[in-house]
């Protein structure tokens, strides 16, 4: 059985298309896997409390108001612990609440505001104080503690207009 030139060309073209499709599929699979492993959800304390069973162990970013009375630091273990209270995640809600400074104050003084215990390995930053806005990156432990790997603090008056966007459900 002899193949014509056009049959050979079609066969080669089909092999290249199948090989290219497999390569492209593998590349997409690797990109999705890498993105899922490094993705962080940006949430409010309330959102985190409502879905904590589903989010345990995942990379997360959460924002809240620091409750000053809860700050403890153990210099022997270099462990910092504090509690953050829920603040709204949407800019319009913060503006409706009277601005970031007032929203942070209300969150700290409201005993019904959802709260989250934070554990951070490192020295306490200079700006860590009552009613500061904390933006934390880390994971939620199985016992409900937020294990922060990165801790950013904002001075409310300096960053009044720069509130991070939260994830919407």
Backbone as JSON, one array per atom type, in Angstrom:
{
  "sequence": "XXXXXXXXXXXXXXXXXXXXXXXXXXXXXXXXXXXXXXXXXXXXXXXXXXXXXXXXXXXXXXXXXXXXXXXXXXXXXXXXXXXXXXXXXXXXXXXXXXXXXXXXXXXXXXXXXXXXXXXXXXXXXXXXXXXXXXXXXXXXXXXXXXXXXXXXXXXXXXXXXXXXXXXXX",
  "N": [[0.83, -1.15, 0.0], [0.74, 2.09, -0.95], [1.31, 5.42, 0.0], [-0.03, 8.54, -0.94], [1.34, 11.76, -1.64], [-0.29, 13.81, -0.55], [-1.79, 12.42, 1.34], [0.18, 11.72, 3.19], [1.0, 14.27, 4.03], [-1.36, 15.15, 5.25], [-1.51, 13.3, 7.33], [0.83, 13.94, 8.8], [0.22, 16.58, 9.51], [-2.01, 16.15, 11.16], [-0.77, 14.75, 13.25], [0.89, 16.77, 14.29], [-1.05, 18.61, 15.1], [-2.39, 17.18, 17.1], [-0.27, 16.75, 18.9], [0.38, 19.44, 19.48], [-2.02, 20.22, 20.68], [-2.03, 18.6, 22.96], [0.25, 19.59, 24.26], [-0.54, 22.27, 24.72], [-2.74, 21.82, 26.39], [-1.46, 20.67, 28.64], [0.12, 22.85, 29.43], [-1.85, 24.77, 30.14], [-3.04, 23.39, 32.28], [-0.88, 23.36, 34.11], [-0.58, 26.12, 34.6], [-3.05, 26.79, 35.78], [-2.93, 25.18, 38.08], [-0.68, 26.29, 39.42], [-1.58, 28.9, 39.85], [-3.8, 28.51, 41.5], [-2.56, 27.52, 43.8], [-1.11, 29.73, 44.73], [-2.91, 31.76, 44.97], [-4.68, 34.31, 46.72], [-7.36, 35.02, 48.82], [-9.13, 37.99, 49.39], [-10.58, 39.13, 52.16], [-13.18, 40.13, 54.48], [-13.37, 40.24, 58.09], [-15.83, 39.25, 58.97], [-16.73, 37.77, 56.69], [-14.76, 35.82, 56.64], [-15.22, 34.52, 59.11], [-17.74, 33.45, 58.6], [-17.25, 31.53, 56.65], [-15.22, 29.87, 57.52], [-14.67, 27.1, 57.8], [-14.42, 26.15, 55.21], [-12.18, 27.49, 54.36], [-9.91, 26.91, 55.79], [-6.46, 26.56, 56.04], [-5.95, 27.65, 53.53], [-4.39, 30.2, 51.46], [-4.86, 33.46, 52.49], [-6.07, 36.85, 52.63], [-6.81, 39.3, 54.9], [-8.58, 42.02, 56.37], [-8.82, 44.29, 59.08], [-9.75, 46.04, 62.14], [-7.45, 46.86, 64.63], [-7.56, 45.75, 67.94], [-6.53, 47.33, 70.61], [-6.17, 46.6, 73.36], [-5.79, 43.9, 73.21], [-3.27, 43.25, 72.34], [-0.39, 41.35, 72.61], [2.98, 40.48, 73.27], [5.55, 38.17, 73.12], [8.74, 38.16, 73.87], [10.59, 36.13, 74.15], [9.79, 34.02, 72.51], [9.34, 35.43, 70.26], [6.76, 35.97, 69.43], [3.85, 37.5, 68.38], [0.63, 38.45, 69.31], [-2.7, 39.39, 68.65], [-6.0, 40.84, 68.38], [-8.3, 41.36, 65.75], [-11.0, 43.41, 64.61], [-14.05, 43.31, 62.72], [-14.29, 45.28, 59.78], [-16.07, 47.13, 57.28], [-15.86, 46.06, 53.84], [-16.23, 47.49, 51.53], [-15.73, 50.52, 49.77], [-17.81, 52.45, 49.61], [-19.42, 51.75, 51.79], [-17.73, 52.33, 53.88], [-17.4, 55.1, 53.56], [-20.08, 55.83, 54.0], [-20.22, 55.16, 56.65], [-18.92, 57.2, 57.89], [-16.24, 57.57, 57.31], [-12.87, 56.21, 57.3], [-11.46, 56.4, 59.81], [-13.52, 56.71, 61.73], [-15.0, 54.37, 61.23], [-13.12, 52.39, 61.93], [-12.87, 52.97, 64.68], [-15.52, 52.49, 65.57], [-15.7, 49.74, 65.03], [-13.9, 48.66, 66.87], [-14.97, 49.39, 69.39], [-17.46, 48.2, 69.38], [-18.95, 45.52, 70.84], [-20.27, 43.45, 69.58], [-19.2, 43.16, 67.12], [-17.73, 41.04, 64.66], [-14.81, 39.14, 65.43], [-11.3, 38.32, 65.19], [-8.66, 36.28, 66.11], [-5.2, 36.81, 65.89], [-2.02, 35.5, 65.11], [1.35, 36.18, 64.92], [4.65, 35.76, 63.84], [7.23, 37.58, 64.83], [8.65, 40.83, 65.52], [6.71, 43.44, 67.1], [5.29, 45.84, 64.94], [5.92, 49.41, 64.67], [3.6, 50.91, 64.16], [1.55, 49.41, 65.18], [-1.19, 49.62, 66.97], [-4.04, 50.57, 68.98], [-7.04, 50.69, 67.14], [-5.82, 50.82, 64.64], [-5.64, 50.06, 61.15], [-5.28, 46.82, 60.11], [-3.8, 44.83, 57.68], [-3.62, 41.65, 56.73], [-1.75, 38.84, 55.64], [-1.89, 35.42, 55.23], [-2.67, 32.22, 56.69], [-5.6, 30.43, 57.75], [-5.77, 28.73, 60.69], [-6.67, 25.38, 61.86], [-7.82, 25.63, 64.39], [-9.04, 28.07, 64.36], [-7.44, 30.3, 64.6], [-5.77, 33.03, 63.04], [-2.97, 32.7, 61.18], [-0.61, 34.78, 60.61], [1.54, 35.73, 58.02], [2.43, 37.95, 56.82], [2.24, 41.33, 57.74], [0.65, 44.3, 57.5], [0.18, 47.69, 58.28], [-2.02, 50.46, 58.54], [-2.24, 53.95, 58.81], [-5.09, 55.6, 59.68], [-5.79, 58.33, 59.08], [-3.9, 59.14, 57.2], [-4.3, 57.45, 55.03], [-6.96, 57.69, 54.19], [-8.48, 57.62, 51.8], [-7.58, 55.35, 50.55], [-8.64, 52.53, 50.64], [-8.51, 49.04, 50.67], [-9.92, 46.94, 48.13], [-12.35, 44.48, 48.74], [-13.18, 40.98, 48.5], [-16.09, 39.96, 46.8], [-19.01, 38.1, 47.5]],
  "CA": [[0.0, 0.0, 0.0], [1.56, 3.29, -1.02], [0.6, 6.65, 0.35], [0.23, 9.69, -1.8], [1.96, 12.89, -0.95], [-1.3, 14.55, 0.21], [-2.16, 11.62, 2.5], [1.3, 11.85, 4.14], [0.94, 15.62, 4.58], [-2.5, 15.19, 6.17], [-1.13, 12.51, 8.5], [1.79, 14.73, 9.57], [-0.51, 17.72, 10.06], [-2.82, 15.62, 12.25], [0.14, 14.45, 14.37], [1.31, 18.05, 14.87], [-2.2, 19.2, 15.77], [-2.61, 16.41, 18.33], [0.86, 17.08, 19.79], [0.21, 20.83, 19.92], [-3.16, 20.25, 21.6], [-1.6, 18.01, 24.24], [1.18, 20.54, 24.88], [-1.33, 23.4, 25.19], [-3.53, 21.34, 27.54], [-0.54, 20.53, 29.78], [0.5, 24.2, 29.83], [-3.0, 25.35, 30.83], [-3.16, 22.66, 33.54], [0.17, 23.84, 35.01], [-0.86, 27.5, 34.98], [-4.16, 26.77, 36.72], [-2.44, 24.62, 39.34], [0.2, 27.26, 40.08], [-2.39, 30.04, 40.27], [-4.63, 28.09, 42.63], [-1.7, 27.36, 44.98], [-0.61, 31.01, 45.21], [-3.99, 32.75, 45.03], [-5.11, 34.74, 48.03], [-8.67, 35.63, 48.87], [-9.15, 39.17, 50.23], [-11.85, 39.01, 52.84], [-13.41, 40.83, 55.74], [-13.4, 39.32, 59.23], [-17.15, 38.59, 58.96], [-16.72, 36.76, 55.62], [-13.88, 34.73, 57.08], [-15.9, 33.79, 60.17], [-18.88, 32.73, 58.03], [-16.82, 30.43, 55.77], [-13.91, 29.42, 57.98], [-14.45, 25.67, 57.59], [-14.01, 25.96, 53.82], [-10.96, 28.24, 54.05], [-8.81, 26.48, 56.65], [-5.25, 26.15, 55.34], [-5.76, 28.36, 52.26], [-3.78, 31.52, 51.53], [-5.9, 34.47, 52.63], [-5.73, 38.21, 53.03], [-7.94, 39.81, 55.67], [-8.38, 43.36, 56.89], [-9.64, 44.58, 60.25], [-9.3, 47.07, 63.09], [-6.69, 46.29, 65.75], [-8.07, 46.03, 69.28], [-5.3, 47.62, 71.33], [-6.06, 45.86, 74.64], [-5.51, 42.48, 72.97], [-1.91, 43.08, 71.83], [0.6, 40.76, 73.52], [4.21, 40.1, 72.58], [6.45, 37.34, 73.91], [10.07, 38.36, 73.28], [11.34, 34.87, 74.18], [9.41, 33.23, 71.33], [9.16, 36.38, 69.16], [5.39, 35.77, 68.95], [2.94, 38.62, 68.57], [-0.77, 38.08, 69.21], [-3.67, 40.47, 68.82], [-7.33, 40.58, 67.81], [-8.83, 42.4, 64.85], [-12.47, 43.46, 64.52], [-14.57, 43.47, 61.36], [-14.61, 46.57, 59.17], [-16.65, 46.88, 55.96], [-14.9, 45.89, 52.77], [-16.53, 48.33, 50.37], [-15.46, 51.94, 49.98], [-19.04, 53.21, 49.85], [-19.86, 51.46, 53.16], [-16.82, 53.07, 54.77], [-17.79, 56.51, 53.47], [-21.38, 55.96, 54.67], [-19.96, 55.03, 58.09], [-18.25, 58.41, 58.39], [-14.81, 57.57, 56.98], [-12.1, 55.09, 57.84], [-11.15, 56.58, 61.23], [-14.73, 56.44, 62.52], [-15.33, 52.96, 61.06], [-12.18, 51.63, 62.76], [-13.25, 53.19, 66.08], [-16.78, 51.78, 65.83], [-15.43, 48.3, 65.04], [-13.18, 48.31, 68.1], [-15.8, 49.56, 70.58], [-18.68, 47.4, 69.27], [-18.68, 44.16, 71.31], [-20.92, 42.48, 68.69], [-18.45, 43.09, 65.86], [-16.95, 39.8, 64.54], [-13.39, 39.3, 65.78], [-10.4, 37.26, 64.75], [-7.38, 36.23, 66.82], [-4.09, 36.77, 64.96], [-0.71, 35.13, 65.63], [2.39, 36.61, 63.98], [6.02, 35.55, 64.31], [8.03, 38.76, 64.52], [8.53, 41.96, 66.45], [5.56, 44.29, 66.82], [5.6, 47.05, 64.17], [5.7, 50.67, 65.38], [2.24, 51.41, 63.95], [0.57, 48.5, 65.78], [-1.83, 50.27, 68.11], [-5.5, 50.52, 69.0], [-7.78, 51.29, 66.03], [-5.08, 50.84, 63.38], [-6.14, 49.08, 60.19], [-4.31, 45.77, 59.82], [-4.02, 44.02, 56.49], [-2.84, 40.46, 57.04], [-1.67, 37.76, 54.67], [-1.53, 34.19, 55.93], [-3.61, 31.09, 56.61], [-6.46, 30.2, 58.9], [-5.49, 27.43, 61.29], [-7.86, 24.59, 62.18], [-8.42, 26.07, 65.65], [-9.65, 29.38, 64.17], [-6.45, 31.38, 64.68], [-5.2, 33.45, 61.77], [-1.51, 32.64, 61.26], [-0.17, 35.82, 59.69], [2.91, 35.69, 57.5], [2.73, 39.34, 56.47], [1.43, 42.25, 58.52], [0.73, 45.68, 57.06], [-0.67, 48.56, 59.09], [-2.31, 51.76, 57.93], [-2.67, 55.07, 59.64], [-6.34, 55.96, 59.04], [-5.86, 59.69, 58.55], [-3.03, 59.27, 56.04], [-4.79, 56.65, 53.92], [-8.42, 57.74, 54.25], [-9.08, 57.29, 50.52], [-6.96, 54.15, 49.98], [-9.14, 51.34, 51.3], [-8.4, 47.94, 49.73], [-11.16, 46.28, 47.71], [-12.53, 43.15, 49.3], [-13.81, 40.03, 47.61], [-17.54, 39.92, 46.95], [-19.6, 36.77, 47.34]],
  "C": [[0.9, 1.24, 0.0], [0.7, 4.52, -0.75], [0.94, 7.72, -0.65], [0.79, 10.8, -0.95], [0.93, 13.64, -0.09], [-1.75, 13.76, 1.45], [-1.08, 11.71, 3.58], [1.27, 13.22, 4.81], [-0.2, 15.74, 5.58], [-2.17, 14.43, 7.45], [-0.17, 13.28, 9.39], [1.1, 15.92, 10.24], [-1.35, 17.29, 11.26], [-1.95, 15.32, 13.48], [0.57, 15.74, 15.07], [0.16, 18.71, 15.63], [-2.48, 18.49, 17.1], [-1.51, 16.73, 19.35], [0.75, 18.49, 20.34], [-0.92, 20.96, 20.91], [-2.79, 19.69, 22.96], [-0.66, 18.96, 24.98], [0.41, 21.73, 25.47], [-2.16, 23.01, 26.41], [-2.65, 21.22, 28.79], [-0.14, 21.9, 30.31], [-0.63, 24.87, 30.61], [-3.18, 24.7, 32.2], [-2.13, 23.16, 34.55], [-0.09, 25.26, 35.48], [-1.99, 27.55, 36.0], [-3.72, 26.23, 38.08], [-1.57, 25.59, 40.1], [-0.6, 28.45, 40.59], [-3.23, 29.68, 41.48], [-3.8, 27.99, 43.9], [-1.26, 28.69, 45.56], [-1.69, 32.06, 45.34], [-4.34, 33.06, 46.49], [-6.48, 35.36, 47.9], [-8.58, 36.83, 49.79], [-10.53, 39.25, 50.86], [-11.95, 39.95, 54.03], [-13.42, 39.78, 56.86], [-14.74, 38.56, 59.24], [-17.2, 37.49, 57.9], [-15.88, 35.56, 56.02], [-14.55, 33.88, 58.16], [-17.04, 32.93, 59.62], [-18.46, 31.51, 57.22], [-15.52, 29.79, 56.22], [-13.64, 27.94, 57.77], [-13.92, 25.4, 56.18], [-12.64, 26.56, 53.53], [-9.75, 27.84, 54.89], [-7.65, 25.98, 55.8], [-5.0, 26.86, 54.02], [-5.07, 29.7, 52.49], [-4.88, 32.57, 51.51], [-5.29, 35.82, 52.91], [-6.97, 38.78, 53.69], [-7.57, 41.18, 56.24], [-9.31, 43.58, 58.07], [-9.02, 45.65, 61.12], [-8.63, 46.4, 64.28], [-7.33, 46.72, 67.07], [-6.85, 46.12, 70.19], [-5.09, 46.83, 72.6], [-5.66, 44.41, 74.44], [-4.06, 42.21, 72.55], [-1.0, 42.51, 72.92], [1.8, 40.33, 72.68], [5.09, 39.33, 73.55], [7.83, 37.43, 73.26], [10.89, 37.06, 73.27], [11.04, 34.03, 72.94], [9.24, 34.1, 70.09], [7.75, 36.25, 68.55], [4.52, 36.96, 69.36], [1.51, 38.11, 68.39], [-1.63, 39.32, 69.42], [-4.97, 40.07, 68.14], [-7.68, 41.73, 66.89], [-10.35, 42.27, 64.81], [-12.85, 43.74, 63.07], [-14.75, 44.94, 60.99], [-15.19, 46.27, 57.79], [-15.57, 46.81, 54.88], [-15.1, 46.8, 51.59], [-16.33, 49.8, 50.71], [-16.72, 52.73, 50.31], [-19.6, 52.96, 51.25], [-19.0, 52.21, 54.17], [-17.16, 54.56, 54.75], [-19.12, 56.75, 54.18], [-21.23, 55.86, 56.19], [-19.22, 56.2, 58.68], [-16.76, 58.48, 58.11], [-14.09, 56.47, 57.73], [-11.83, 55.23, 59.34], [-12.35, 56.23, 62.11], [-15.13, 54.97, 62.42], [-14.41, 52.08, 61.91], [-12.54, 51.76, 64.24], [-14.5, 52.4, 66.43], [-16.55, 50.27, 65.91], [-14.79, 47.85, 66.34], [-14.09, 48.39, 69.32], [-17.07, 48.73, 70.55], [-18.4, 45.96, 69.7], [-19.3, 43.08, 70.42], [-20.22, 42.35, 67.34], [-17.67, 41.78, 65.79], [-15.47, 40.07, 64.77], [-12.59, 38.08, 65.37], [-9.09, 37.39, 65.49], [-6.27, 36.01, 65.8], [-2.81, 36.39, 65.71], [0.31, 35.45, 64.55], [3.75, 36.37, 64.6], [6.87, 36.74, 63.88], [7.79, 39.85, 65.55], [7.32, 42.81, 66.1], [5.97, 45.54, 66.03], [5.27, 48.3, 64.98], [4.25, 51.15, 65.28], [1.16, 50.5, 64.54], [0.04, 49.14, 67.05], [-3.35, 50.15, 67.96], [-6.07, 51.3, 67.82], [-6.96, 51.48, 64.76], [-5.71, 49.81, 62.45], [-5.02, 48.11, 59.88], [-4.74, 45.04, 58.57], [-3.06, 42.86, 56.61], [-2.89, 39.46, 55.9], [-1.21, 36.52, 55.43], [-2.56, 33.1, 55.71], [-4.43, 31.01, 57.88], [-6.18, 28.81, 59.42], [-6.76, 26.69, 61.65], [-8.55, 25.01, 63.47], [-9.02, 27.47, 65.56], [-8.71, 30.55, 64.32], [-5.97, 31.73, 63.29], [-3.69, 33.52, 61.95], [-0.94, 33.57, 60.2], [1.29, 35.64, 59.3], [3.38, 37.1, 57.16], [1.75, 40.24, 57.2], [1.69, 43.67, 58.02], [-0.24, 46.5, 57.9], [-0.83, 49.9, 58.39], [-2.72, 52.75, 58.99], [-3.94, 55.61, 58.99], [-6.38, 57.36, 58.45], [-5.02, 59.84, 57.28], [-3.59, 58.55, 54.81], [-6.32, 56.62, 53.87], [-9.06, 57.28, 52.94], [-8.59, 55.96, 49.95], [-7.37, 52.89, 50.72], [-9.08, 50.19, 50.3], [-9.76, 47.35, 49.38], [-11.19, 44.88, 48.28], [-13.17, 42.26, 48.25], [-15.31, 40.05, 47.85], [-18.04, 38.52, 46.72], [-20.73, 36.83, 46.36]]
}
